Coordinates of C-alpha atoms in Angstrom, one line a residue:
X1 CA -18.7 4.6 36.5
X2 CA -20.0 2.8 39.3
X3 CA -21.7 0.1 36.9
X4 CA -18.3 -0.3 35.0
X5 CA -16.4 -1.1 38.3
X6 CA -18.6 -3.7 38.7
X7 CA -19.0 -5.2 35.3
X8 CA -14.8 -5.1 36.1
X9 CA -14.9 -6.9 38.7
X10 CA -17.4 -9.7 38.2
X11 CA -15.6 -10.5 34.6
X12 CA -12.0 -10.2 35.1
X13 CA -11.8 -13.4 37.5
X14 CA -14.0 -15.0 35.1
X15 CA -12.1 -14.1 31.6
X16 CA -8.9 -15.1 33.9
X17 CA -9.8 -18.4 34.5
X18 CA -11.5 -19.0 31.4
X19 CA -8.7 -17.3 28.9
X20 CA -5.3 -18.0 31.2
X21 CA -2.8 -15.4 30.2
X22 CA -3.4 -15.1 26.2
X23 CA -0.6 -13.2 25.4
X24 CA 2.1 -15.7 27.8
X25 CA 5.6 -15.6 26.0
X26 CA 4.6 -14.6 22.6
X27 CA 5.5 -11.0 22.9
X28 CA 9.0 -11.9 24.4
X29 CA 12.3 -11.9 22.5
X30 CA 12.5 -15.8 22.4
X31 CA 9.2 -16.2 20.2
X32 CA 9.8 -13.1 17.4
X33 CA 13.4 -15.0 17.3
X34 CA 11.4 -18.3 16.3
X35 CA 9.5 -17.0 13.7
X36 CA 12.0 -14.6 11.7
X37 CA 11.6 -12.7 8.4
X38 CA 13.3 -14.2 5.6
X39 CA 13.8 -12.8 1.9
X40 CA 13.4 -16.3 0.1
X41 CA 12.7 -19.8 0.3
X42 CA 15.5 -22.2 1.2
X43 CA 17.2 -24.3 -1.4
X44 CA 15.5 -27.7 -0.5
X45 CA 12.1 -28.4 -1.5
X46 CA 9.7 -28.9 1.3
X47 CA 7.3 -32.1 1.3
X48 CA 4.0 -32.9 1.6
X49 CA 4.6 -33.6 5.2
X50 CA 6.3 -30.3 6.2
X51 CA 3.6 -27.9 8.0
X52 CA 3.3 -24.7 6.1
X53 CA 0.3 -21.8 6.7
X54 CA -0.7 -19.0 4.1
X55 CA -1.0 -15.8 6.4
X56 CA -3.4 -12.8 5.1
X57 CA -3.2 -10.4 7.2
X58 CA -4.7 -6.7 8.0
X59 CA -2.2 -5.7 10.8
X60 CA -0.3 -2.5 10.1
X61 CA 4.1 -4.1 9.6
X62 CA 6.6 -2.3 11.9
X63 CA 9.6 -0.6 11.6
X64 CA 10.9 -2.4 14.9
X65 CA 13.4 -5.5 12.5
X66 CA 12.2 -8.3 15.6
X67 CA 8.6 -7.7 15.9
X68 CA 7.7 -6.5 12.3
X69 CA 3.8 -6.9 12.8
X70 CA 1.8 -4.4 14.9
X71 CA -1.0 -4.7 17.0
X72 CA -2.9 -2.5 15.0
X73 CA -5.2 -2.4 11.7
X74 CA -3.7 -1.3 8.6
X75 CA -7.1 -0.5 7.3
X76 CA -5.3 -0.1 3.8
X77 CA -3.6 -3.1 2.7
X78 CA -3.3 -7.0 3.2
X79 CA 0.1 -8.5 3.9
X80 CA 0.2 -11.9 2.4
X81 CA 2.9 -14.8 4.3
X82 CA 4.0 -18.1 3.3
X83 CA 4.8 -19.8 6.7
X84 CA 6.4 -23.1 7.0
X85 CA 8.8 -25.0 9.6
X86 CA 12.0 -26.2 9.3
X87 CA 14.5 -27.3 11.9
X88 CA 12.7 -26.8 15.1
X89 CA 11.8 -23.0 13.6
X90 CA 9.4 -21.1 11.9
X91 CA 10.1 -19.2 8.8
X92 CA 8.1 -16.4 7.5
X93 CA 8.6 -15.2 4.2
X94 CA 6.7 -12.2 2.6
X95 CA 4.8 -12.6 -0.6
X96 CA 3.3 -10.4 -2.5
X97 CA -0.4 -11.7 -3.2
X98 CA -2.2 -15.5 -2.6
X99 CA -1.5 -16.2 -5.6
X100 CA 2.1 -16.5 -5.1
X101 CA 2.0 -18.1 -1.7
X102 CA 0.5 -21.2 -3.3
X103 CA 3.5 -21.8 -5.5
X104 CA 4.9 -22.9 -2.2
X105 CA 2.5 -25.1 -1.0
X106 CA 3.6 -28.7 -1.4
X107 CA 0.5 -30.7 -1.6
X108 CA -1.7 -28.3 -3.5
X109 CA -4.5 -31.3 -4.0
X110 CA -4.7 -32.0 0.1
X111 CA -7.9 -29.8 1.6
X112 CA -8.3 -26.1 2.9
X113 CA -9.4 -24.7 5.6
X114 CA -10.1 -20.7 5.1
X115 CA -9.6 -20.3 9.1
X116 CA -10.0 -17.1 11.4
X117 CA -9.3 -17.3 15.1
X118 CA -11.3 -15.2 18.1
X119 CA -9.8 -12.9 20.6
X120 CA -6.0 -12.9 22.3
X121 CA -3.9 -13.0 19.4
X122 CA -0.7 -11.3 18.6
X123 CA 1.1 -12.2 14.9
X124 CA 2.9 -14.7 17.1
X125 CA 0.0 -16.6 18.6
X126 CA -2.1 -16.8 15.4
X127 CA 0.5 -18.2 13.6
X128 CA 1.0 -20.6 16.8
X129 CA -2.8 -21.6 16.4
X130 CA -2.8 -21.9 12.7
X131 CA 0.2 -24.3 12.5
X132 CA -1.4 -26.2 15.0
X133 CA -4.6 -26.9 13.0
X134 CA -2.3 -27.5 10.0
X135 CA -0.2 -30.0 11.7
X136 CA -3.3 -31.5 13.8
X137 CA -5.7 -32.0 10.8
X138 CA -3.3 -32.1 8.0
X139 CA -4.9 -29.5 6.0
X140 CA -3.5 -26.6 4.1
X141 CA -4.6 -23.6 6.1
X142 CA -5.3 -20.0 5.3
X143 CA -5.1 -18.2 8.5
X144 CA -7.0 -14.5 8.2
X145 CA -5.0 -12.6 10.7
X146 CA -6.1 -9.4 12.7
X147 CA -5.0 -8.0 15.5
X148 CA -7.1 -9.0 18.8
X149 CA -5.2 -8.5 22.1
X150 CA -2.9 -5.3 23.1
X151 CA -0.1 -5.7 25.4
X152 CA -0.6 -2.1 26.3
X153 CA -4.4 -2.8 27.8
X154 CA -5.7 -4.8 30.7
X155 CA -8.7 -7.6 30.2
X156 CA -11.3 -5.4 30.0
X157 CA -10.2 -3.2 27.5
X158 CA -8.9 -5.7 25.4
X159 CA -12.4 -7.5 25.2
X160 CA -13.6 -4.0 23.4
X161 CA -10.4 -3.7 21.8
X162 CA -10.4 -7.0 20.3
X163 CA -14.4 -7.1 19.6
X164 CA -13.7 -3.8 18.1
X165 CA -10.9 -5.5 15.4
X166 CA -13.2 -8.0 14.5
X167 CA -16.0 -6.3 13.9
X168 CA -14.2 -4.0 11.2
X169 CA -12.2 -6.8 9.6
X170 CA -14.8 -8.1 7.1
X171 CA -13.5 -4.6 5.6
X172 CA -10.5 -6.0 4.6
X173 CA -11.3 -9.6 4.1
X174 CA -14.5 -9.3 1.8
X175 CA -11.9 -9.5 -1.2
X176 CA -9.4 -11.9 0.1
X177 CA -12.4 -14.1 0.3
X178 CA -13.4 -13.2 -3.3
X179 CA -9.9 -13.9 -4.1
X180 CA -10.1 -17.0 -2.9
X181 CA -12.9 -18.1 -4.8
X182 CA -11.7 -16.6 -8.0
X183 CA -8.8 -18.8 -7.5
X184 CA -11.1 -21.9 -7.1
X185 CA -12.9 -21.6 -10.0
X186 CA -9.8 -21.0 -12.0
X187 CA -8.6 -24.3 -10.6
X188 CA -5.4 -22.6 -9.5
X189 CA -6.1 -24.4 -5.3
X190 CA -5.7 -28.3 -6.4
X191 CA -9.0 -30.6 -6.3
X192 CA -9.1 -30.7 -2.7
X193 CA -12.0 -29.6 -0.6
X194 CA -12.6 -26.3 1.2
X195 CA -13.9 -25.4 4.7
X196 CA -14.3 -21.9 6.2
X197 CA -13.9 -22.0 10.0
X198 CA -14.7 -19.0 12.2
X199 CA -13.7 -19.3 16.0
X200 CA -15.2 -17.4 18.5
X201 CA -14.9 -13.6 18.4
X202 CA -13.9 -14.4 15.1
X203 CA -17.4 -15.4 14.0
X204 CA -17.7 -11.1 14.0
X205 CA -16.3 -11.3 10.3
X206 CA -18.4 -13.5 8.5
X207 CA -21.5 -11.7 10.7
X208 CA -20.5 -8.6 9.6
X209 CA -19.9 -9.4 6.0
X210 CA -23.2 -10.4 5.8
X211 CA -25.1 -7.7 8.0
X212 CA -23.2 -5.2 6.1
X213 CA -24.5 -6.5 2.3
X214 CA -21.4 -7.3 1.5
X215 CA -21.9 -11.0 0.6
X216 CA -22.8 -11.1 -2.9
X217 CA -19.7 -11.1 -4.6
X218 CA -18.9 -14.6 -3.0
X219 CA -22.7 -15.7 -2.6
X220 CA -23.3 -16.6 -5.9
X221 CA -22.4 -20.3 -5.7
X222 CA -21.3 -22.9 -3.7
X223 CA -17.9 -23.5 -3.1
X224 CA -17.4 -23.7 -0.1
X225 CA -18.0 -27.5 1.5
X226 CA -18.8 -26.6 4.6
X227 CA -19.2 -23.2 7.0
X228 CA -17.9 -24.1 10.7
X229 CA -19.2 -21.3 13.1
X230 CA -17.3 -22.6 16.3
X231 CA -18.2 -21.7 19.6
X232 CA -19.2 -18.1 18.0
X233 CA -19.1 -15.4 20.6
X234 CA -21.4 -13.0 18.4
X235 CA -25.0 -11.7 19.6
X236 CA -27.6 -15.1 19.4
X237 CA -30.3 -12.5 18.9
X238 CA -30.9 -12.3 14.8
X239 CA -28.4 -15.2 13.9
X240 CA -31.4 -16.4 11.8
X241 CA -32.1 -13.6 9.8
X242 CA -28.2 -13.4 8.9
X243 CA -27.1 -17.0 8.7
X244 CA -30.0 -17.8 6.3
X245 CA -29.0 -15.3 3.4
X246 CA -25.3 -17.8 3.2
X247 CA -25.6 -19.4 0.2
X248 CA -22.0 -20.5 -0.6
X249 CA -21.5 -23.1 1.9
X250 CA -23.1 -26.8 0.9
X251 CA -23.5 -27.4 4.9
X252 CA -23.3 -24.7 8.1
X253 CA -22.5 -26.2 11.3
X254 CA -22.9 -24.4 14.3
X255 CA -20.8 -25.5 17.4
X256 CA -21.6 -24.7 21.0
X257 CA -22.1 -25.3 24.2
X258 CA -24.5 -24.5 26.6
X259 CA -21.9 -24.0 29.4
X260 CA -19.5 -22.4 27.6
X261 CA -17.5 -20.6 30.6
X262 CA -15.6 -18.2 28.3
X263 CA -18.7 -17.2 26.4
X264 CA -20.3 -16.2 30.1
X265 CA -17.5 -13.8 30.4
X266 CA -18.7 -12.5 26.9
X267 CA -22.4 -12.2 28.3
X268 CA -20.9 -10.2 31.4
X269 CA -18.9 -7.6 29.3
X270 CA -22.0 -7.5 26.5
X271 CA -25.0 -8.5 28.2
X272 CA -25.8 -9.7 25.4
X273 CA -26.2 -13.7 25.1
X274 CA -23.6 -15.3 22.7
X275 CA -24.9 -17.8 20.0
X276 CA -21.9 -20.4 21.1
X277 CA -23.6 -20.5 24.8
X278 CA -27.5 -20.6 24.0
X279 CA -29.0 -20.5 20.4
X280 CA -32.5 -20.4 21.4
X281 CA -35.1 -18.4 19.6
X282 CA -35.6 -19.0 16.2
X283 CA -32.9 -20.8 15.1
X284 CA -31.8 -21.1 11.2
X285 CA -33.0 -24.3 9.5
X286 CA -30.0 -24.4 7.2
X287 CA -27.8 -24.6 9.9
X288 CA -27.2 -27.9 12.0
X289 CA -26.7 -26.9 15.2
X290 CA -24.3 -29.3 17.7
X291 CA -23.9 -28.9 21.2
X292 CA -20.2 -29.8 23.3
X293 CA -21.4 -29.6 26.6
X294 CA -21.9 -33.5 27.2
X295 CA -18.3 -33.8 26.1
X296 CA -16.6 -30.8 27.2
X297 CA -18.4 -29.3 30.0
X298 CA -17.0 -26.0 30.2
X299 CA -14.7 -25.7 27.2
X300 CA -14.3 -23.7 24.8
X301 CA -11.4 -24.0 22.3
X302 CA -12.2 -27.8 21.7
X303 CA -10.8 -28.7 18.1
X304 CA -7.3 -27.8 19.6
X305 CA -4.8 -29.0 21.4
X306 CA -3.7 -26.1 23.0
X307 CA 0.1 -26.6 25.2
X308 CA -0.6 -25.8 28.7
X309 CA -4.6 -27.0 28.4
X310 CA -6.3 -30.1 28.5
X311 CA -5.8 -31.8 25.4
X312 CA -8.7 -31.8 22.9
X313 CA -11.4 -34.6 23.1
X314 CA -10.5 -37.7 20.8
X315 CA -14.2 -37.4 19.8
X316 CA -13.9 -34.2 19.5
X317 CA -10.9 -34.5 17.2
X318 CA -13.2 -37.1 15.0
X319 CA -16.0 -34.8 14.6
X320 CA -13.4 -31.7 13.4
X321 CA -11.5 -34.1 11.6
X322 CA -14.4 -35.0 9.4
X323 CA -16.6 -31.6 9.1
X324 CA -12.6 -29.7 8.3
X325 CA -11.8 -31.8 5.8
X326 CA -15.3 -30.8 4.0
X327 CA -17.4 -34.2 4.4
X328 CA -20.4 -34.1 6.4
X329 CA -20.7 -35.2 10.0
X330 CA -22.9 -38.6 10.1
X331 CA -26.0 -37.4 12.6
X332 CA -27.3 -40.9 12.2
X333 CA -24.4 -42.9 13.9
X334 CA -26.2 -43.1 17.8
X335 CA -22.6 -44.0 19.1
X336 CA -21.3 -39.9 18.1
X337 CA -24.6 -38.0 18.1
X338 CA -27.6 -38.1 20.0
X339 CA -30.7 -35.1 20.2
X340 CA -29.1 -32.3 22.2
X341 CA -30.6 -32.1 25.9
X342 CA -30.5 -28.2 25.2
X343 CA -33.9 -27.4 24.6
X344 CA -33.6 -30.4 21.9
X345 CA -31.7 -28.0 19.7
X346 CA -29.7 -29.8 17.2
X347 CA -27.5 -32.7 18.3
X348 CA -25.1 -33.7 21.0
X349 CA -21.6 -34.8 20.3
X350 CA -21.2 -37.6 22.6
X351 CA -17.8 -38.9 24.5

């Protein structure tokens, strides 16, 4: 008891000042109202420049008609969304399978991004984030929703309660992922590339996948460009052992920084150091390894422009813009990238 009062109350000012009130509006009345339910898609035809998000989801639905997704696993079915804006307004529409959702995409040729955010998300926030990388980098986005923050629970326990719904999702995302690729190879996705992008706690999913022998029904080939393990607040220790059986990704990249404030909080709730902070200790030779802190200092979410935040790096944005829309990152241009002064681990994004 007396070692969990002080875990408390060393972490809680740090996760404060490092995470600044996660859930903010989007529980109130005001946000469900901006992002309503609707039964079909409008009568005009969106365009290629329109922002729309395919939502897969493992939250359990609700019977409450304004905030109609939970903060709780289902842990028996997916929902599937076609998201799009229109008017100053989200609209959410419910689909039945992936499949279906991609009818609605307007530029089925432009690139994917497979994307699955860390901790402090309600259905309201992850959508939030995944317009915002679908606007920012002009991709078509799958966001893989689950539910990481409770309004009902203080910081603490929503660190275990959200490192808790990460850890299980791969559950329910092993065959959305195999779905995915099915739909790849049938050429039903357009020719344009693919990126899987794992954010912090989020990382847990493709970790667990793997540690849990769960891989091999989308291992078999490549096709996915390239594997972005961002800031990943999962255990360092044994990232080797795991990241080298991925053999579906033509490049891994993994992002960190060796200040990472929020991933100390992590540390102090774990005591475990995270592989976003310090990825010393046998390191994986198929990943490429590249280090924010000359850049960002402290920071943590840095491919986003978050509102409220400092805005993202513009080389930041360069970097992301290239390794998201599936090219590789050019580690021989001196002016972006120089030998990481991290133990020499990887590379250094430069300002």
């Amino acid at each position: 008891m007396r070692y969990l009062f002080l875990l408390a109350f060393f972490l809680l000012p740090l996760v404060s000042m490092a995470q600044p009130n996660p859930i903010g509006n989007f529980n109130s009345e005001a946000a469900w109202i901006h992002a309503p339910r609707i039964s079909e898609m409008p009568a005009h035809k969106l365009s290629a420049t329109d922002t729309c998000l395919i939502v897969i989801s493992n939250r359990k639905t609700s019977t409450d008609s304004l905030r109609y997704m939970s903060e709780e696993r289902d842990g028996e079915k997916l929902h599937y969304f076609f998201v799009f804006t229109h008017d100053g307004k989200w609209n959410v529409l419910p689909v039945n399978s992936l499949g279906e959702a991609l009818k609605y995409v307007p530029d089925i040729n432009n690139d994917w991004l497979l994307y699955t955010e860390g901790m402090g998300k309600l259905f309201t926030s992850d959508l939030a984030r995944g317009l915002t990388v679908a606007g920012q980098y002009k991709l078509n986005v799958i966001l893989f929703d689950y539910p990481s923050i409770s309004t009902t629970k203080k910081q603490l326990g929503n660190y275990f309660f959200a490192i808790g719904n990460a850890s299980t999702a791969y559950l329910d995302f092993g065959d959305a992922f195999k779905n995915v690729m099915q739909l790849r190879t049938e050429k039903k996705m357009g020719t344009g590339k693919l990126t899987m992008l794992y954010h912090s706690m989020g990382n847990h999913v493709i970790r667990q996948l793997v540690k849990h022998h769960m891989l091999a029904p989308i291992n078999d080939k490549v096709w996915v460009e390239n594997l972005v393990l961002n800031a990943p607040c999962v255990p360092r220790r044994g990232h080797k052992k795991w990241i080298n059986k991925i053999a579906f990704a033509k490049r891994i990249y993994v992002n960190y920084n060796n200040n990472d404030f929020t991933l100390g909080g992590a540390y102090l709730a774990s005591k475990k150091i995270q592989l976003g902070q310090k990825p010393v200790r046998n390191i994986s030779r198929k990943a490429i390894y590249v280090n924010f802190n000359t850049l960002v200092d402290r920071g943590h979410s840095n491919f986003l422009s978050i509102p409220g935040r400092q805005p993202a790096k513009p080389a930041a944005i360069r970097y992301y813009s290239t390794i998201l829309h599936g090219d590789a990152a050019d580690l021989t241009n001196d002016k972006q990238f120089a030998v990481s002064h991290f133990k020499k681990i990887g590379w250094e994004l430069l300002p």
